[in-house]
Short mmCIF file of C-alpha atoms and ligand atoms in Angstrom, two decimals:
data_model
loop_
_atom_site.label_atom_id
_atom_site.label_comp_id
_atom_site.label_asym_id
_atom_site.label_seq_id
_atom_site.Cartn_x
_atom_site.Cartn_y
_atom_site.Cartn_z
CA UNK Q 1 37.26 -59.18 -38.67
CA UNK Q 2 36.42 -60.89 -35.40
CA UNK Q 3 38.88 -62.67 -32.64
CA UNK Q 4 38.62 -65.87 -32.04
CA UNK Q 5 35.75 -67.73 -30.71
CA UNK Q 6 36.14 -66.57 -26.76
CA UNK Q 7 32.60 -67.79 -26.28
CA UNK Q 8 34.11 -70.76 -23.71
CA UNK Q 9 36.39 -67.97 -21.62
CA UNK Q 10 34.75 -66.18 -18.75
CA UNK Q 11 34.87 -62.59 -19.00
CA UNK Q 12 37.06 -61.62 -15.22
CA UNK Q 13 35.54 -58.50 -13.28
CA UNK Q 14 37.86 -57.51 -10.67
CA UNK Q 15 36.31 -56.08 -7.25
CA UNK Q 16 35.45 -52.69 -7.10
CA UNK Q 17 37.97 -50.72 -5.85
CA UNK Q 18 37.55 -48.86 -2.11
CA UNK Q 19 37.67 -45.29 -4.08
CA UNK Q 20 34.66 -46.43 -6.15
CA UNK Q 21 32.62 -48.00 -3.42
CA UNK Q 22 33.52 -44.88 -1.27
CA UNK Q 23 32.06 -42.60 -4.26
CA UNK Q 24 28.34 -44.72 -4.53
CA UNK Q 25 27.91 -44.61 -0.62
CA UNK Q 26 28.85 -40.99 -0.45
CA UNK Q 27 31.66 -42.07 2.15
CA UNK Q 28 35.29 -41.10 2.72
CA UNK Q 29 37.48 -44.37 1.49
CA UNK Q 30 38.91 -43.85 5.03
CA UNK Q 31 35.79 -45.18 6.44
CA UNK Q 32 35.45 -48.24 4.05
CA UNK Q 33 36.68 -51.31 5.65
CA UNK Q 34 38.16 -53.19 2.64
CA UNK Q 35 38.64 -57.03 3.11
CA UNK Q 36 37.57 -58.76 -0.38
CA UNK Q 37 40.82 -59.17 -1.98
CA UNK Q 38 42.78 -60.60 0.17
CA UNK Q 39 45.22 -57.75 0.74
CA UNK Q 40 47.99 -57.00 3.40
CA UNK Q 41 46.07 -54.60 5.64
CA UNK Q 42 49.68 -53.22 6.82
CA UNK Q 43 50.06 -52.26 3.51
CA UNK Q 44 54.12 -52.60 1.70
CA UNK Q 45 57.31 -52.96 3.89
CA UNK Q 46 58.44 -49.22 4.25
CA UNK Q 47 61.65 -50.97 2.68
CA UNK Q 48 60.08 -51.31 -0.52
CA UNK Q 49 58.37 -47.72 -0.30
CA UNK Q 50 61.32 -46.39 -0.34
CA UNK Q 51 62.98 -48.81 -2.85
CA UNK Q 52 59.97 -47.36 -5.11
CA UNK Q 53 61.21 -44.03 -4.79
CA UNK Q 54 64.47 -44.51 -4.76
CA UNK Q 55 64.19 -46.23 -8.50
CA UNK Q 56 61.85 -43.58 -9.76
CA UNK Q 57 64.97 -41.60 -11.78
CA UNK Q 58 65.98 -44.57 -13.29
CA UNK Q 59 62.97 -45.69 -14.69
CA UNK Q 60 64.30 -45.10 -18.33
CA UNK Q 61 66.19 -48.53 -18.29
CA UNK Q 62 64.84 -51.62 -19.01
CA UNK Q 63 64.75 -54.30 -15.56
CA UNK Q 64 67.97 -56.88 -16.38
CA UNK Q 65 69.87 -56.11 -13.64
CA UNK Q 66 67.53 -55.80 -10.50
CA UNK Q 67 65.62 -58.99 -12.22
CA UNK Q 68 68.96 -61.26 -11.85
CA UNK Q 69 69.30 -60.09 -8.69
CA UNK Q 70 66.09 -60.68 -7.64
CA UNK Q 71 65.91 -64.23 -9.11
CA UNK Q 72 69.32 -65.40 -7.44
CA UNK Q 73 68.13 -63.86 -3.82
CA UNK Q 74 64.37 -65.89 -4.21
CA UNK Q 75 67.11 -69.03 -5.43
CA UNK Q 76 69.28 -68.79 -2.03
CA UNK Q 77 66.36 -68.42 0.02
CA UNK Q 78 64.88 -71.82 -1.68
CA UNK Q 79 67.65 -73.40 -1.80
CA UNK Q 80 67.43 -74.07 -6.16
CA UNK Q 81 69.31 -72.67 -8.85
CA UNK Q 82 68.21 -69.35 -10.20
CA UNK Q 83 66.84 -71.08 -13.33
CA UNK Q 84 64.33 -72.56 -11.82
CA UNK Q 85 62.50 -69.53 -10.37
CA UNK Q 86 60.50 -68.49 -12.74
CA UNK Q 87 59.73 -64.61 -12.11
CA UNK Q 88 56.67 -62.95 -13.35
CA UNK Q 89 54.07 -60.13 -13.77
CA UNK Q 90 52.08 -61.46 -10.94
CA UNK Q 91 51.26 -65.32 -9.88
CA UNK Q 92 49.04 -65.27 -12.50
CA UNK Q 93 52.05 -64.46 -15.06
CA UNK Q 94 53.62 -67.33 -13.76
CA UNK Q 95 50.74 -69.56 -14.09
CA UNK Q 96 50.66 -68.24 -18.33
CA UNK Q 97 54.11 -69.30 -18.49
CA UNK Q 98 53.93 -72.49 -16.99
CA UNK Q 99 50.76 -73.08 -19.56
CA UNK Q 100 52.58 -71.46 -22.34
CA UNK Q 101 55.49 -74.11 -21.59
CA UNK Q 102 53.06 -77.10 -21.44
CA UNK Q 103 49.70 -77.29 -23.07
CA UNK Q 104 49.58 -77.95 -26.68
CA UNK Q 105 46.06 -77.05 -28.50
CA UNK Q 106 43.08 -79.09 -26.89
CA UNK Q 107 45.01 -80.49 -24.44
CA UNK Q 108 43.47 -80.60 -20.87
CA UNK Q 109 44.04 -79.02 -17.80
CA UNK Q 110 41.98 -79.92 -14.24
CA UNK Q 111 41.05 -77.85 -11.77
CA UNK Q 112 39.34 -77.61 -8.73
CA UNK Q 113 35.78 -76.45 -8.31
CA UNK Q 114 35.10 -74.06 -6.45
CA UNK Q 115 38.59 -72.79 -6.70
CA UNK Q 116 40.99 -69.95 -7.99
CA UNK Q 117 39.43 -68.79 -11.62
CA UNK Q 118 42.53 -67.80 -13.34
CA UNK Q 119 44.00 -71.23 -13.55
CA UNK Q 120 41.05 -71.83 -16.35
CA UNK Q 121 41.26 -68.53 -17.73
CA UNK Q 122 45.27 -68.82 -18.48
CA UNK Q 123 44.67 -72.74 -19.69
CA UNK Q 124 41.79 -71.25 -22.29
CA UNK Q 125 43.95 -68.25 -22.99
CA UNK Q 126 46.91 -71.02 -24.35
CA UNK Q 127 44.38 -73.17 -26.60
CA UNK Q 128 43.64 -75.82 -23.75
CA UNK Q 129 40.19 -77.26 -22.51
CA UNK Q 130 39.61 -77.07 -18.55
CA UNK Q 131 38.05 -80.12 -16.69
CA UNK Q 132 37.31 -79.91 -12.90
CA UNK Q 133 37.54 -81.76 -9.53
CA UNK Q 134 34.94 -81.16 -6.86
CA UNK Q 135 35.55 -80.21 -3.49
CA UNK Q 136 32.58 -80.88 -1.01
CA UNK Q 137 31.14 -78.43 1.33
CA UNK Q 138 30.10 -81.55 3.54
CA UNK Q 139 33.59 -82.69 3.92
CA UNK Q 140 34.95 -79.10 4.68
CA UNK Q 141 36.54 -78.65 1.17
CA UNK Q 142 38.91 -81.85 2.11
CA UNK Q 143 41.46 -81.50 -0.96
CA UNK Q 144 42.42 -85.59 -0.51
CA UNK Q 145 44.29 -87.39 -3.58
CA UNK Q 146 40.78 -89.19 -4.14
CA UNK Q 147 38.93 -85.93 -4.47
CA UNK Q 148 41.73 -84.86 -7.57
CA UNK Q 149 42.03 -88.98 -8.50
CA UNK Q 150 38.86 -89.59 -9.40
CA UNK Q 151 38.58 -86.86 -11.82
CA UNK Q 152 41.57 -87.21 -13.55
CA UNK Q 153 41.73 -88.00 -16.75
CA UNK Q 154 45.42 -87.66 -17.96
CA UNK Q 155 45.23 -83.85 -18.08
CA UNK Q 156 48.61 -82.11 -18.65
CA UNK Q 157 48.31 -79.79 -15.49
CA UNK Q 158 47.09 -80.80 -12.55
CA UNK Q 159 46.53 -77.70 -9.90
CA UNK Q 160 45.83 -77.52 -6.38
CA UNK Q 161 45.72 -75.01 -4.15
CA UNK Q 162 47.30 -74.84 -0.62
CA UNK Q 163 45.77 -72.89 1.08
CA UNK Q 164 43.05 -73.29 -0.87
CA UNK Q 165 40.98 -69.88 -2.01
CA UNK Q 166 38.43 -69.42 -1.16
CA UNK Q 167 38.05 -71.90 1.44
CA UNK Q 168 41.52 -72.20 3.46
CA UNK Q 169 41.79 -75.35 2.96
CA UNK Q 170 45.11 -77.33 2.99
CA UNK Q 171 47.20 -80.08 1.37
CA UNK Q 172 49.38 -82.33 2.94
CA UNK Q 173 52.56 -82.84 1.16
CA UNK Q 174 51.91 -87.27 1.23
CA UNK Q 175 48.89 -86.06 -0.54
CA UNK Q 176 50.96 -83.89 -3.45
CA UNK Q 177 53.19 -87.03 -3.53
CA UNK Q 178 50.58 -89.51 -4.04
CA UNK Q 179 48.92 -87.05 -6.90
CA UNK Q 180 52.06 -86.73 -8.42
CA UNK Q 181 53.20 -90.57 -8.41
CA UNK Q 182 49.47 -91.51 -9.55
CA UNK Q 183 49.33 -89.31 -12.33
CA UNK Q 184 50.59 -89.44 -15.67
CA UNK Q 185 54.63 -89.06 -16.10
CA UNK Q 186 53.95 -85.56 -18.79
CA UNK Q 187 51.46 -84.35 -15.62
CA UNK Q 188 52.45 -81.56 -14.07
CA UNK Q 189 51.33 -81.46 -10.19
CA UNK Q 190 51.11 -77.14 -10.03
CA UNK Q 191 50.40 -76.47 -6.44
CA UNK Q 192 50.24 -72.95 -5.60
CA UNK Q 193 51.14 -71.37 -2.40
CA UNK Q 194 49.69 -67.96 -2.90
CA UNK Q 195 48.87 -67.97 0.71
CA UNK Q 196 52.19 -70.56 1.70
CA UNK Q 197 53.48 -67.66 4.32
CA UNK Q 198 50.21 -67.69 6.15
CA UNK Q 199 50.52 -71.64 7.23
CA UNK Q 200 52.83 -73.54 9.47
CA UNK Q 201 52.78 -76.53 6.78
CA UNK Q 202 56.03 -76.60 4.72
CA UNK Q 203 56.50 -75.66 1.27
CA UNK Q 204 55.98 -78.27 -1.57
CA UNK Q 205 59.64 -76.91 -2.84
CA UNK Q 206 60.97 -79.79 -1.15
CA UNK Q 207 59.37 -82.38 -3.46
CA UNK Q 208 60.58 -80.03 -6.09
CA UNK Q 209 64.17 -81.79 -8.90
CA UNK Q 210 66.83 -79.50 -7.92
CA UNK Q 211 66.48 -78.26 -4.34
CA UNK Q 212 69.93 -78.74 -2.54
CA UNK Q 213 68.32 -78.70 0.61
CA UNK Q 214 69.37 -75.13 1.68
CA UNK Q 215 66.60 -73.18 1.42
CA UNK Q 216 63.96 -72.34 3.93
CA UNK Q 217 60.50 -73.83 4.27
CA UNK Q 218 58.32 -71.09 3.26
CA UNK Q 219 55.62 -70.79 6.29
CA UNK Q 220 56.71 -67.57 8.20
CA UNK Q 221 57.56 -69.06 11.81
CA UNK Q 222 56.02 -66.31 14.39
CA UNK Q 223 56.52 -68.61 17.44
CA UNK Q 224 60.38 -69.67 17.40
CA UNK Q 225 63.60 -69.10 15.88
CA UNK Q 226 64.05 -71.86 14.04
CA UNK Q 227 63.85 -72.49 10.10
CA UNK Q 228 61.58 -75.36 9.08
CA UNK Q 229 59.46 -75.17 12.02
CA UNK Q 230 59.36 -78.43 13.51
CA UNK Q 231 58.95 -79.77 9.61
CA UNK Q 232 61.90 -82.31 10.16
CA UNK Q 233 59.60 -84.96 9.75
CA UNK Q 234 57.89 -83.38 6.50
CA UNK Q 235 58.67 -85.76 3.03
CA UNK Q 236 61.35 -84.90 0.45
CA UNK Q 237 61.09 -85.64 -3.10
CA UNK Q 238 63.27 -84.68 -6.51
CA UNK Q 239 60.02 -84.51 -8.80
CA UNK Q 240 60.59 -83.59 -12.31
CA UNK Q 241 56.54 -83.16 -12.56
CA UNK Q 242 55.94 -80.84 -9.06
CA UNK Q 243 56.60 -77.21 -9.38
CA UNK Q 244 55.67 -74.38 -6.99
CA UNK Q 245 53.99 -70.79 -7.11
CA UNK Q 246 54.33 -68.10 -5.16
CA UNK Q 247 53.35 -64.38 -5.02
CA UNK Q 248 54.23 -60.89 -3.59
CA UNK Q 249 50.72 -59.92 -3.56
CA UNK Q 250 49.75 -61.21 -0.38
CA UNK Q 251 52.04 -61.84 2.58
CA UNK Q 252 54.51 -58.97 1.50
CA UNK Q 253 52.07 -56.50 0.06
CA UNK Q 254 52.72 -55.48 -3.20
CA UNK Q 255 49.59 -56.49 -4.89
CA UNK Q 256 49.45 -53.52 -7.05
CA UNK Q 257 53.07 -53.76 -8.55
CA UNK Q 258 52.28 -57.30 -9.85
CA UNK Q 259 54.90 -59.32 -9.09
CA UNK Q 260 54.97 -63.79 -8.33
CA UNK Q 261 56.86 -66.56 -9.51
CA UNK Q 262 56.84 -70.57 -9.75
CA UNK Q 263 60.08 -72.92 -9.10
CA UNK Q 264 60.07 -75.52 -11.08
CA UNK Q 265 61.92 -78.44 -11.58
CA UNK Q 266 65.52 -78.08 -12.70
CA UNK Q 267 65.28 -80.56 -15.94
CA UNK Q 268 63.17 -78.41 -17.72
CA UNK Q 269 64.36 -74.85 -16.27
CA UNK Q 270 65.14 -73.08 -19.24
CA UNK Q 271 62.32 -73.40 -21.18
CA UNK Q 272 61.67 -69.74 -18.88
CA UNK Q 273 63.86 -68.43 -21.99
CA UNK Q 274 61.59 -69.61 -24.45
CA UNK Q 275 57.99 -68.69 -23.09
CA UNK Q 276 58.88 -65.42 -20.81
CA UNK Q 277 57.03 -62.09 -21.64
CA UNK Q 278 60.80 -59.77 -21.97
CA UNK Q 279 61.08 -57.70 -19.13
CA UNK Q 280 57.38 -58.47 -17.91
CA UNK Q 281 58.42 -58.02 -14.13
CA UNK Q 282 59.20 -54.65 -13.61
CA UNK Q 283 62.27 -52.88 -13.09
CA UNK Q 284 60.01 -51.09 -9.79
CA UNK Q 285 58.64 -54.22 -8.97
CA UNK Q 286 61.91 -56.17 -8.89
CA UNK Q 287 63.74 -53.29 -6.65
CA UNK Q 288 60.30 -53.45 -4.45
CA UNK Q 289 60.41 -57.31 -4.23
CA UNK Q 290 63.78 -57.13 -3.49
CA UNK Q 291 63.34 -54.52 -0.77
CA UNK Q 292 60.16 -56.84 0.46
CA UNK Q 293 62.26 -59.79 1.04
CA UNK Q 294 64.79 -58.74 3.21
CA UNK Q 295 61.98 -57.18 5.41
CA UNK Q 296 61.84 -60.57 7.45
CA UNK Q 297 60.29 -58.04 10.49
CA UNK Q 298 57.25 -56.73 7.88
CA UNK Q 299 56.16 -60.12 6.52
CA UNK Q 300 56.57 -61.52 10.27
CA UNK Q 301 54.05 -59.04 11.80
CA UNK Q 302 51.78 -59.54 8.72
CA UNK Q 303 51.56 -63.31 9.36
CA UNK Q 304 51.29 -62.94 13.19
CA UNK Q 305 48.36 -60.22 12.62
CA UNK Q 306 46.42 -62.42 9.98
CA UNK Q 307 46.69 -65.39 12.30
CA UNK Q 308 45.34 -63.33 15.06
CA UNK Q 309 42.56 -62.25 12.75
CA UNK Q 310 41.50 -65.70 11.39
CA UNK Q 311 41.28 -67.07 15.12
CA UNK Q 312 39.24 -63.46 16.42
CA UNK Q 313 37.03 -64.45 13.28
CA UNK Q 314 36.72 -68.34 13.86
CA UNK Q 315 35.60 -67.32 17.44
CA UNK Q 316 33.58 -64.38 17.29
CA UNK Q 317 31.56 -64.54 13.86
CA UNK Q 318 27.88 -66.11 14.43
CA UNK Q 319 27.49 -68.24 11.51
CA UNK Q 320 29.80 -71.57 10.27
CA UNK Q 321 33.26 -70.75 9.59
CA UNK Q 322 35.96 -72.43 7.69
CA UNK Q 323 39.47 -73.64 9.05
CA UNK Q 324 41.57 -71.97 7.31
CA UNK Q 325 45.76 -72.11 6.58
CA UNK Q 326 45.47 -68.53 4.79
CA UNK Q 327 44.86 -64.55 5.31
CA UNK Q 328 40.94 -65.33 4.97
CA UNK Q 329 37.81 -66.80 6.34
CA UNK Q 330 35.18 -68.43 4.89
CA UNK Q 331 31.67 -67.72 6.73
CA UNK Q 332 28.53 -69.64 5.69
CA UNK Q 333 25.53 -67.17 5.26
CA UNK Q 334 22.32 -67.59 3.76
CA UNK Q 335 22.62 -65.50 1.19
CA UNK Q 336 25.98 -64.09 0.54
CA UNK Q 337 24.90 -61.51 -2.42
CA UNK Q 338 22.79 -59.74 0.24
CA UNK Q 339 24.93 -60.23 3.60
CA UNK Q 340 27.59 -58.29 0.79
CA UNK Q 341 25.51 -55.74 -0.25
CA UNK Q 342 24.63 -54.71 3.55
CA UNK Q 343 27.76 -54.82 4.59
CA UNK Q 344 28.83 -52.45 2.27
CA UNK Q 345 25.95 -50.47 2.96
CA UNK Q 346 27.36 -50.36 6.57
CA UNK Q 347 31.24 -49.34 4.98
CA UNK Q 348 32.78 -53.77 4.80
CA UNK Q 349 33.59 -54.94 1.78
CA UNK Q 350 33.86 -58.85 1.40
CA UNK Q 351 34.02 -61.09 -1.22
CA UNK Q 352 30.36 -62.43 -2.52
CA UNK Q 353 31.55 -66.23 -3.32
CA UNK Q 354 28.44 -66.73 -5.85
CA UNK Q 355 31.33 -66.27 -8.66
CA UNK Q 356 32.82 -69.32 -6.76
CA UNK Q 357 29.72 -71.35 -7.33
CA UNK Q 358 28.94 -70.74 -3.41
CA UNK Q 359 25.76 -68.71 -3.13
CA UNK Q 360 26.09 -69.10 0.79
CA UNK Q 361 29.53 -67.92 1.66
CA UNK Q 362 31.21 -64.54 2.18
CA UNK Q 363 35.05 -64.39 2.27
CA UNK Q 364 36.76 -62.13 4.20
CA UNK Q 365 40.04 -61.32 4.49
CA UNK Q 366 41.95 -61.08 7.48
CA UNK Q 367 42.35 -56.79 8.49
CA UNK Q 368 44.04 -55.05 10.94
CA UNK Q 369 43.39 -55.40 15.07
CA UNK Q 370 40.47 -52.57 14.71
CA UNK Q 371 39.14 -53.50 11.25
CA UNK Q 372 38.67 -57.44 12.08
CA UNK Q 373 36.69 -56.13 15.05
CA UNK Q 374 34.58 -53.93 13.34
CA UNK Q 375 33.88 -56.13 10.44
CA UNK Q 376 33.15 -59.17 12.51
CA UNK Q 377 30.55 -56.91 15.26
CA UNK Q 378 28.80 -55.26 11.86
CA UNK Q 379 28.00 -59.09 10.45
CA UNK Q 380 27.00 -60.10 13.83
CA UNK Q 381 24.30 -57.27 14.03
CA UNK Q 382 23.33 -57.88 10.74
CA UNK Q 383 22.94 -61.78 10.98
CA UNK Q 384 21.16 -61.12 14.30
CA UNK Q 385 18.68 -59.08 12.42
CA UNK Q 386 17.54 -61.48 10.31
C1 LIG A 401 46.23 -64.06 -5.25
C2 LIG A 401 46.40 -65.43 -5.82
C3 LIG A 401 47.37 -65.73 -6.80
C4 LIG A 401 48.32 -64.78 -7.43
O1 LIG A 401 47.96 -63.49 -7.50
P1 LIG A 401 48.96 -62.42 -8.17
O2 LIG A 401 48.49 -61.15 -7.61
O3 LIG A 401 48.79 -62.56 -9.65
O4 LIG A 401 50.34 -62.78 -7.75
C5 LIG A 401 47.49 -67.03 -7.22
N1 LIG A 401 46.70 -67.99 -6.75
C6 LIG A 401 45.78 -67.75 -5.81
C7 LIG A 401 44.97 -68.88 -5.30
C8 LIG A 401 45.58 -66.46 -5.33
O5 LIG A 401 44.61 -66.24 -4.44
#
């Protein structure tokens, strides 16, 4: 008895935790600077703390309830109809279902390289093959329609990233257009907007079949009152082949209860009932994402501190940085595997992007005030060292 052959998936190794980095250094965690995973340093909304606690008795029921709830307050706030959000365990259970609901064995899906490594794992997971579009350090990472174009070859999915991990890199939504109305008609244009609250750009929603023009535009607005922005200007489309994901884990802070979704166009909505894991958001994560999303002050201040953070880093770090739309910063060093290891040595975790295919870069994610300024003096030290 044997599984399948898995020789062609890659075998994911998370980060180590801050507990388990605090144990080999002989440190207190408390110590341990922690900016690899692209965390909210302000940790959950104290809403959805104490929605947490304040589900814990009822934990013996299955989620139905809190998870239609859920989906029709994530379908005001877009502006769609609650069939088309598309809730998960995480992004990355959105991204199965969305490759559940569309690959069929051996067919293709492209992605970009370097770039987010689930979107191949999920595609190999559901029986597809994974083909890739570059993105050049020379040209800063540009993610133009040429860059995906050329590459194409009629693959089923199409995803891009905006902003992009790991380099912060955006898309404009002309581009998403033109990728969408170049490709093939059974091409789905994914773009994921993991870090969408972090940027002023709007939300790709609006090129999505279905919106009614209602909702918001996604980018948290820390400088006025109004809704979209300034995005009056931005296109509009009714797409039946551009669909959206989003996630909890980053903006509102709730990484570790695994909870994202995708909207997707309305024409082919309800396949949801045909490829969704039962029940595979939880009922504490639904009362916590709940609690998340009406705490407009929360995921305000985290987007006002991460923007202060990825400007202090742009400024102050002495090596090449990237410009980036999310709650990171890529930093060119000369070797990244040892500028990690030393900063850990010195208690500042970052993310090592040889996994990306980048050797040379460190990302690190935007911390608090104190934490930015502490991570960004200990890499200055050490790069002056060398
Ligand atoms: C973090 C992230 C996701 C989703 O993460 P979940 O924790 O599964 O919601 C999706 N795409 C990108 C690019 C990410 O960085």
């Amino acid at each position: 008895m044997h599984p399948r052959d898995l020789s062609a998936h890659t075998a994911y190794e998370a980060g180590r935790g801050v507990e388990e980095v605090a144990r080999e250094l002989g440190l207190d965690p408390d110590e341990l600077v922690k900016l690899s995973s692209n965390e909210n340093p302000h940790g959950p909304s104290p809403d959805a703390t104490e929605a947490i606690h304040d589900v814990a008795d009822s934990v013996h029921v299955y989620p139905k309830s809190s998870h239609t709830d859920l989906v029709e307050a994530l379908a005001r706030k877009w502006g769609v109809a609650p069939r088309q959000v598309w809730l998960a365990n995480g992004g990355d259970g959105a991204l199965d279902y969305l490759a559940r609901a569309l690959l069929d064995p051996g067919e293709a899906v492209l992605v970009s390289d370097p770039g987010f490594a689930y979107y191949a794992m999920s595609a190999r997971y559901h029986h597809g093959r994974v083909n890739e579009y570059p993105l050049s350090k020379a040209d800063g990472f540009a993610q133009t329609a040429e860059s995906v174009l050329d590459a194409y070859d009629s693959e089923r999915i199409v995803y891009l990233t905006s902003p992009h991990n790991p380099t912060g890199s955006e898309i404009s939504l002309d581009t998403v257009l033109e990728i969408a109305a170049r490709t093939d008609e059974g091409t789905l244009v994914l773009v994921d907007e993991a870090y969408g609250e972090f940027t002023d750009a709007p939300s790709a929603v609006r090129l999505t079949e279905g919106r009614d023009g209602t909702g918001d535009d996604g980018g948290i607005d820390t400088n006025t009152a109004s809704h979209d922005g300034g995005n009056g200007d931005a296109p509009t489309a009714e797409r039946d082949d551009v669909a959206v994901l989003r996630t909890f884990s980053k903006a509102y802070g709730i990484a570790g209860l695994r909870l994202g979704y995708a909207i997707v166009p309305e024409g082919w909505a309800e396949a949801y009932l045909r490829v969704n894991t039962p029940f595979a958001a939880s009922e504490v994560a639904c009362r916590a994402g709940l609690a998340a999303l009406s705490d407009t002050a929360h995921v305000e201040r985290s987007v006002e501190s991460a923007r202060w953070a990825r400007e202090y880093m742009h400024e102050h770090i002495d090596a090449r940085t990237c410009e980036s739309g999310g709650n990171f910063v890529l930093c060119e060093v000369e070797n990244a595997a040892d500028v990690a290891a030393s900063l850990r040595e010195r208690g500042i975790i970052v993310r090592d992007c040889s996994s990306f295919g980048l050797p040379e870069c460190i990302r690190i994610t935007c911390g608090t005030r104190e934490g930015t300024r502490r991570a960004v003096g200990t890499l200055n030290d050490l790069l002056g060292d060398r």
